[in-house]
Coordinates of C-alpha atoms and ligand atoms in Angstrom, one line a residue:
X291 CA 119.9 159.2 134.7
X292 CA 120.3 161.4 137.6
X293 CA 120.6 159.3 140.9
X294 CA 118.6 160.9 144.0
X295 CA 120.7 162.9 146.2
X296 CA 120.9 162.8 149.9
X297 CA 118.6 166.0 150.6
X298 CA 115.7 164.0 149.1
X299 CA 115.3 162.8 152.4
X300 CA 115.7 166.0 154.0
X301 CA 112.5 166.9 152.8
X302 CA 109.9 167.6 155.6
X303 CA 106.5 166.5 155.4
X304 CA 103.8 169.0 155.0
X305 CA 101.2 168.1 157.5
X306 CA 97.9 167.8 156.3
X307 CA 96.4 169.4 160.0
X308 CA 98.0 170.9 162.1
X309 CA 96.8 172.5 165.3
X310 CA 98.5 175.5 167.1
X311 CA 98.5 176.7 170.6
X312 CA 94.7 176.3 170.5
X313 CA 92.3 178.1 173.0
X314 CA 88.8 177.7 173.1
X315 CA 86.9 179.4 175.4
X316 CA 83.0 179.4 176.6
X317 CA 81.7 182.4 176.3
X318 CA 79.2 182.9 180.0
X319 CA 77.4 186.4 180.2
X320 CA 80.0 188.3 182.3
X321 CA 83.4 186.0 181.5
X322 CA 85.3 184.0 179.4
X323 CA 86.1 180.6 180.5
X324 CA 88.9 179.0 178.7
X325 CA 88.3 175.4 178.4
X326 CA 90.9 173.9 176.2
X327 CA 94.8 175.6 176.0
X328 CA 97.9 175.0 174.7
X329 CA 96.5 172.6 171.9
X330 CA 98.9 171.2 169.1
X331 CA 99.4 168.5 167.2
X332 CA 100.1 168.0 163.6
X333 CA 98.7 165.2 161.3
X334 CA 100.4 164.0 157.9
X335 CA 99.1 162.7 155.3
X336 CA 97.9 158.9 155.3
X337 CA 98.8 157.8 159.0
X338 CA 96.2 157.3 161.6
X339 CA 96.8 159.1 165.1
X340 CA 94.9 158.9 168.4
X341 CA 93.8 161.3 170.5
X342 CA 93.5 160.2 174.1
X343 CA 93.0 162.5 177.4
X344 CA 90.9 162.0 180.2
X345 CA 86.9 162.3 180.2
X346 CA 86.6 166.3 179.7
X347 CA 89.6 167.3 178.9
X348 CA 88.1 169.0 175.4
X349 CA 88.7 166.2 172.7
X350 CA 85.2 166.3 171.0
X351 CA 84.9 170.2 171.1
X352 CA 88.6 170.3 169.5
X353 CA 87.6 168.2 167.0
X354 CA 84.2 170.1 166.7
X355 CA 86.5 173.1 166.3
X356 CA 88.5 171.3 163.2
X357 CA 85.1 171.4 161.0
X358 CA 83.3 174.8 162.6
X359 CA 81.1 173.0 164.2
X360 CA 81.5 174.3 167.8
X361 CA 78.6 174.7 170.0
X362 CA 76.8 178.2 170.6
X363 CA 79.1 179.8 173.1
X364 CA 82.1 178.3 172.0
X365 CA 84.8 180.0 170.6
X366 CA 88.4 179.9 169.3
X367 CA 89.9 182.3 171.7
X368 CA 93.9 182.1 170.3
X369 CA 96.3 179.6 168.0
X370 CA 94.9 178.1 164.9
X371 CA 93.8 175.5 162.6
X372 CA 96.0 175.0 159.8
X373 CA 94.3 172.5 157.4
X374 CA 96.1 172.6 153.9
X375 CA 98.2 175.6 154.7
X376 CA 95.0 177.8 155.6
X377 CA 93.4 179.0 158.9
X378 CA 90.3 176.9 159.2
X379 CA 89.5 179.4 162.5
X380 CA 89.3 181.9 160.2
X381 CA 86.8 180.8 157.2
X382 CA 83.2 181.7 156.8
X383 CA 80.6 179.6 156.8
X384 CA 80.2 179.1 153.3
X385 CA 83.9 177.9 153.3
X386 CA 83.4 175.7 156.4
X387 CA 80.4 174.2 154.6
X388 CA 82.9 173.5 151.4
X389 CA 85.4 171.7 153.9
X390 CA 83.2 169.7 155.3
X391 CA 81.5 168.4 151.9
X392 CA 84.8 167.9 150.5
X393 CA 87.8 167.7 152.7
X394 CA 86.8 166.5 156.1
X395 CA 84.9 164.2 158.0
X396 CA 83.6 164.0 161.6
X397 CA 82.0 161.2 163.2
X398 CA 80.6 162.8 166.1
X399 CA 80.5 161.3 169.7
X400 CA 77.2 159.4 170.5
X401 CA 76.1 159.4 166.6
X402 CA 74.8 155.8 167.1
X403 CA 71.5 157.6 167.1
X404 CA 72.6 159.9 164.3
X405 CA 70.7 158.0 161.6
X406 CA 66.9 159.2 160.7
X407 CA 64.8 156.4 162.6
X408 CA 61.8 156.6 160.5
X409 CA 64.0 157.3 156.8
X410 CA 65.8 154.0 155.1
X411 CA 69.7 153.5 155.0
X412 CA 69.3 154.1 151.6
X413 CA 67.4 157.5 151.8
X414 CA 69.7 158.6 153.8
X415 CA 72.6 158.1 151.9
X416 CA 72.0 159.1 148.8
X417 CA 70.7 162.6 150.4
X418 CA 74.5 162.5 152.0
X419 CA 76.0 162.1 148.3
X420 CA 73.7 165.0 146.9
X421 CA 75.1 167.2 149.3
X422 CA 78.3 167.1 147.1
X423 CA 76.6 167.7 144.0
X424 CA 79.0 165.7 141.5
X425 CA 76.6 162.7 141.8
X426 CA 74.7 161.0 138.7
X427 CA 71.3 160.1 139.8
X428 CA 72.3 156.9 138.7
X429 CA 75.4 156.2 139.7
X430 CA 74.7 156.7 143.7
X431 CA 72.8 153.0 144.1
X432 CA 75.4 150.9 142.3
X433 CA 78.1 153.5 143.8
X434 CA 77.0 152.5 147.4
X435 CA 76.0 149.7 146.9
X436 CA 79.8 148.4 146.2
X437 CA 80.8 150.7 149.4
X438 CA 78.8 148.4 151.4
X439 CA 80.5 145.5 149.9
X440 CA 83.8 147.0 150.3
X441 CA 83.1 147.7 154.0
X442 CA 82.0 144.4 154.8
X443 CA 78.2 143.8 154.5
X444 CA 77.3 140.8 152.6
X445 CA 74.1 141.8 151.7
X446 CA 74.0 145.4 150.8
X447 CA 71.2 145.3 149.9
X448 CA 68.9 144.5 152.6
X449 CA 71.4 147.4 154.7
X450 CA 70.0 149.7 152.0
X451 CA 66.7 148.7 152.2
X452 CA 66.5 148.3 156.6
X453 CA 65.3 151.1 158.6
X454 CA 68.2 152.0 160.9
X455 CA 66.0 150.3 164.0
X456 CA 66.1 147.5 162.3
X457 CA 70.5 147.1 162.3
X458 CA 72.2 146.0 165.2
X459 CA 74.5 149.3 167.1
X460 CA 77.5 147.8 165.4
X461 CA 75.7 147.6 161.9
X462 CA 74.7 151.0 162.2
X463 CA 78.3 152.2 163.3
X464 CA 79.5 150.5 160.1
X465 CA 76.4 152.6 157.9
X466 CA 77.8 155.8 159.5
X467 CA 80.9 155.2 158.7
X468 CA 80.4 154.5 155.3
X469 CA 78.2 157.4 155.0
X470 CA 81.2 159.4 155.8
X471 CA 83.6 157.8 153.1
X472 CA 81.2 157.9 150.9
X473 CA 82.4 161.4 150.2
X474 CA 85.3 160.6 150.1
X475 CA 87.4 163.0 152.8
X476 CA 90.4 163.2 153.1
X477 CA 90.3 163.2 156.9
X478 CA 87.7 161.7 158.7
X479 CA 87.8 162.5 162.5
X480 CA 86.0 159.6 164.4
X481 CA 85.2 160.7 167.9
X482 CA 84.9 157.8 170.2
X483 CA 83.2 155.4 167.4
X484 CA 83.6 152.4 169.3
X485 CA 82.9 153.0 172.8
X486 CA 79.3 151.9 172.8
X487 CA 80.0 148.6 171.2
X488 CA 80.6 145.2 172.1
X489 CA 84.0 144.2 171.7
X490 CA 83.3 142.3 168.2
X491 CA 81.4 145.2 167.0
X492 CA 84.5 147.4 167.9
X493 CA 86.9 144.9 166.2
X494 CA 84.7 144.6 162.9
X495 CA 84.9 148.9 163.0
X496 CA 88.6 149.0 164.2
X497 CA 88.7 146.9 161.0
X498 CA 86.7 149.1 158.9
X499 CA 89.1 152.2 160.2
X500 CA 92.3 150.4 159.0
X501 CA 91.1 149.4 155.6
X502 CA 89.7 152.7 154.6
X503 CA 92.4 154.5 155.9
X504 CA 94.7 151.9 154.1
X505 CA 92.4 151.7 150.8
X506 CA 91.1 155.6 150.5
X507 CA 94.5 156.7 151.6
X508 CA 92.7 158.3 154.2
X509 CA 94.2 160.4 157.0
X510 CA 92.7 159.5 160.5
X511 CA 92.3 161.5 163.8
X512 CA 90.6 159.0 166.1
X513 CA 89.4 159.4 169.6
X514 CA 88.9 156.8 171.9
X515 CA 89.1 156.2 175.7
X516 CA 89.8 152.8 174.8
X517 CA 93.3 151.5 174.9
X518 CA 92.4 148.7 172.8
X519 CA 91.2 150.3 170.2
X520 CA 94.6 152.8 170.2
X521 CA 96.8 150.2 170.3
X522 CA 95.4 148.4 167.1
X523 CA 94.9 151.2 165.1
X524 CA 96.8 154.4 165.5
X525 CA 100.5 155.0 164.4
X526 CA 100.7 157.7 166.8
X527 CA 99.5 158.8 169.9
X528 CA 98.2 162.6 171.4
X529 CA 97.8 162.4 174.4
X530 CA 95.7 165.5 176.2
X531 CA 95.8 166.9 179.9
X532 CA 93.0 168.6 181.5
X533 CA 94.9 171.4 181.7
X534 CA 94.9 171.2 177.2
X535 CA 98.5 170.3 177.2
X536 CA 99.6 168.2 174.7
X537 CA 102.4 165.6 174.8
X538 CA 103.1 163.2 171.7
X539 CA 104.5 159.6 171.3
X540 CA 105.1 157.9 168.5
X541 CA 106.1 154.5 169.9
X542 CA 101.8 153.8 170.4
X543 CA 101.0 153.5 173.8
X544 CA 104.1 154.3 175.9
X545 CA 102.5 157.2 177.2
X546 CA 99.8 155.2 179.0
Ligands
ATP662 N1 77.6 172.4 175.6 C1 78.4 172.7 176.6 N2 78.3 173.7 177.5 C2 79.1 173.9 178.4 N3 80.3 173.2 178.6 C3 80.5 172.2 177.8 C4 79.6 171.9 176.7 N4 80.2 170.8 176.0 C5 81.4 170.6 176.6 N5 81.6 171.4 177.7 C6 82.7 171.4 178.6 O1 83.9 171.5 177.7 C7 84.9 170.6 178.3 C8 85.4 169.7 177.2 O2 84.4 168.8 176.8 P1 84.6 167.7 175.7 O3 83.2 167.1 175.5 O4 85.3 168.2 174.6 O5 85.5 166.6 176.5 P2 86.0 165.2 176.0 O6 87.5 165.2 176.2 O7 85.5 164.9 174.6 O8 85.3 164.2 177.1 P3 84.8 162.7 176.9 O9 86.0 161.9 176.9 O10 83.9 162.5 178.1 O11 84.0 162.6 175.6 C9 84.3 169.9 179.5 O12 84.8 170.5 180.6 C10 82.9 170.1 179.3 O13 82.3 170.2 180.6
MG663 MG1 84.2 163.6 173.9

């Protein structure tokens, strides 16, 4: 038997993201205006960490930046994306597509209207699990169906069957969510998901966070304006400047 020797805990941690001197820029017709420098901040594997900064300081379009999803006239103007050892700035569409289907999530900001009004919970996500295209036709029902359980709902099957009009904001905060995990990521990015809740609402998704981050061995980048919900959930805390610049503390919350 060979007994572990002392460099075994040398070993660094890969990060799963990490982000590197980022700059992205908005391209106007004569100039370009940087809007977010000096990004960086690395995630490992499995732990939860909060991104906090004030109202404009470019949280949602970095994390639109993470999955190529930046607006028209948004660019990455210097740094990069590193997710799994590759520059995510760098892929094509076809391999941002890929990344998204398989690797990582985003909840975007404001998505409480994100669900099809008029199409049922269900509808909508089995159409999310064909996007992946490793699905059984009939193994999506029972396969969301226990989701639901997991996540909380007693009755999955009148969430399945109700119109998204007809679940409360914090029930349909919980459907999104799901419908995110349902692919199984290995990130999932939640950009402000509780802000527009009431404060049960936000525990029962705080909740939901924690136990699929626990559960899926999940790695989580939330964002939230909402010191609350930091302090519950995140291990560790970014903390952005409008000026981009990044300062990190792991004790949560000291840097409030
Ligand atoms: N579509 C857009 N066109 C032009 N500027 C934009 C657009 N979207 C965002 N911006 C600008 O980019 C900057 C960063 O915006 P972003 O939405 O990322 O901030 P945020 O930190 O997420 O703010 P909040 O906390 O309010 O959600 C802001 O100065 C904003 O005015
Ligand atoms: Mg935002």
């Amino acid at each position: 038997m060979t007994h572990g020797s002392s460099t075994s805990f040398m070993v660094k941690r890969t990060p799963l993201l990490s982000i590197e001197q980022l700059e992205l820029s908005y391209y106007e017709p004569k100039k370009i205006v940087p809007v977010v420098q000096n990004v960086s901040f690395q995630l490992y594997p499995g732990e939860t960490v909060a991104l906090v900064g004030p109202s404009g300081c470019g949280k949602s379009i970095t994390a639109q930046a993470i999955v190529g999803l930046l607006e028209p006239g948004f660019k990455v103007t210097n740094g990069s994306i590193i997710y799994k050892n590759e520059n995510v700035s760098k892929f094509t569409n076809k391999q941002l597509q890929k990344l998204r289907r398989d690797e990582i999530s985003l909840l975007i900001q404001h998505s409480l209207n994100g669900l099809n009004p008029i199409r049922t919970v269900k509808k909508q996500m089995i159409e999310t699990l064909k996007y992946q295209k490793r699905w059984k036709k009939k193994e999506m029902e029972p396969y969301l169906h226990s989701l639901l359980q997991q996540i909380g709902f007693t009755d999955p099957d009148y969430i399945l069957a109700s119109y998204p009009f007809e679940l409360s904001g914090g029930m349909r905060q919980r459907v999104l969510l799901a419908m995110m995990i349902s692919l199984r990521p290995k990130l999932l990015i939640a950009d402000e998901p509780t802000t527009a809740l009431d404060v049960i609402n936000r525990d029962k998704v705080l909740n939901l966070l924690k136990m699929v981050q626990r559960d899926y061995n999940l790695t989580v980048l939330l964002i939230s304006h909402d010191k609350q919900s930091v302090k519950h959930t995140a291990d560790r805390v970014v903390q952005m400047g409008l000026g981009g610049i990044v300062s990190e503390s792991t004790a949560t919350l000291q840097c409030f």
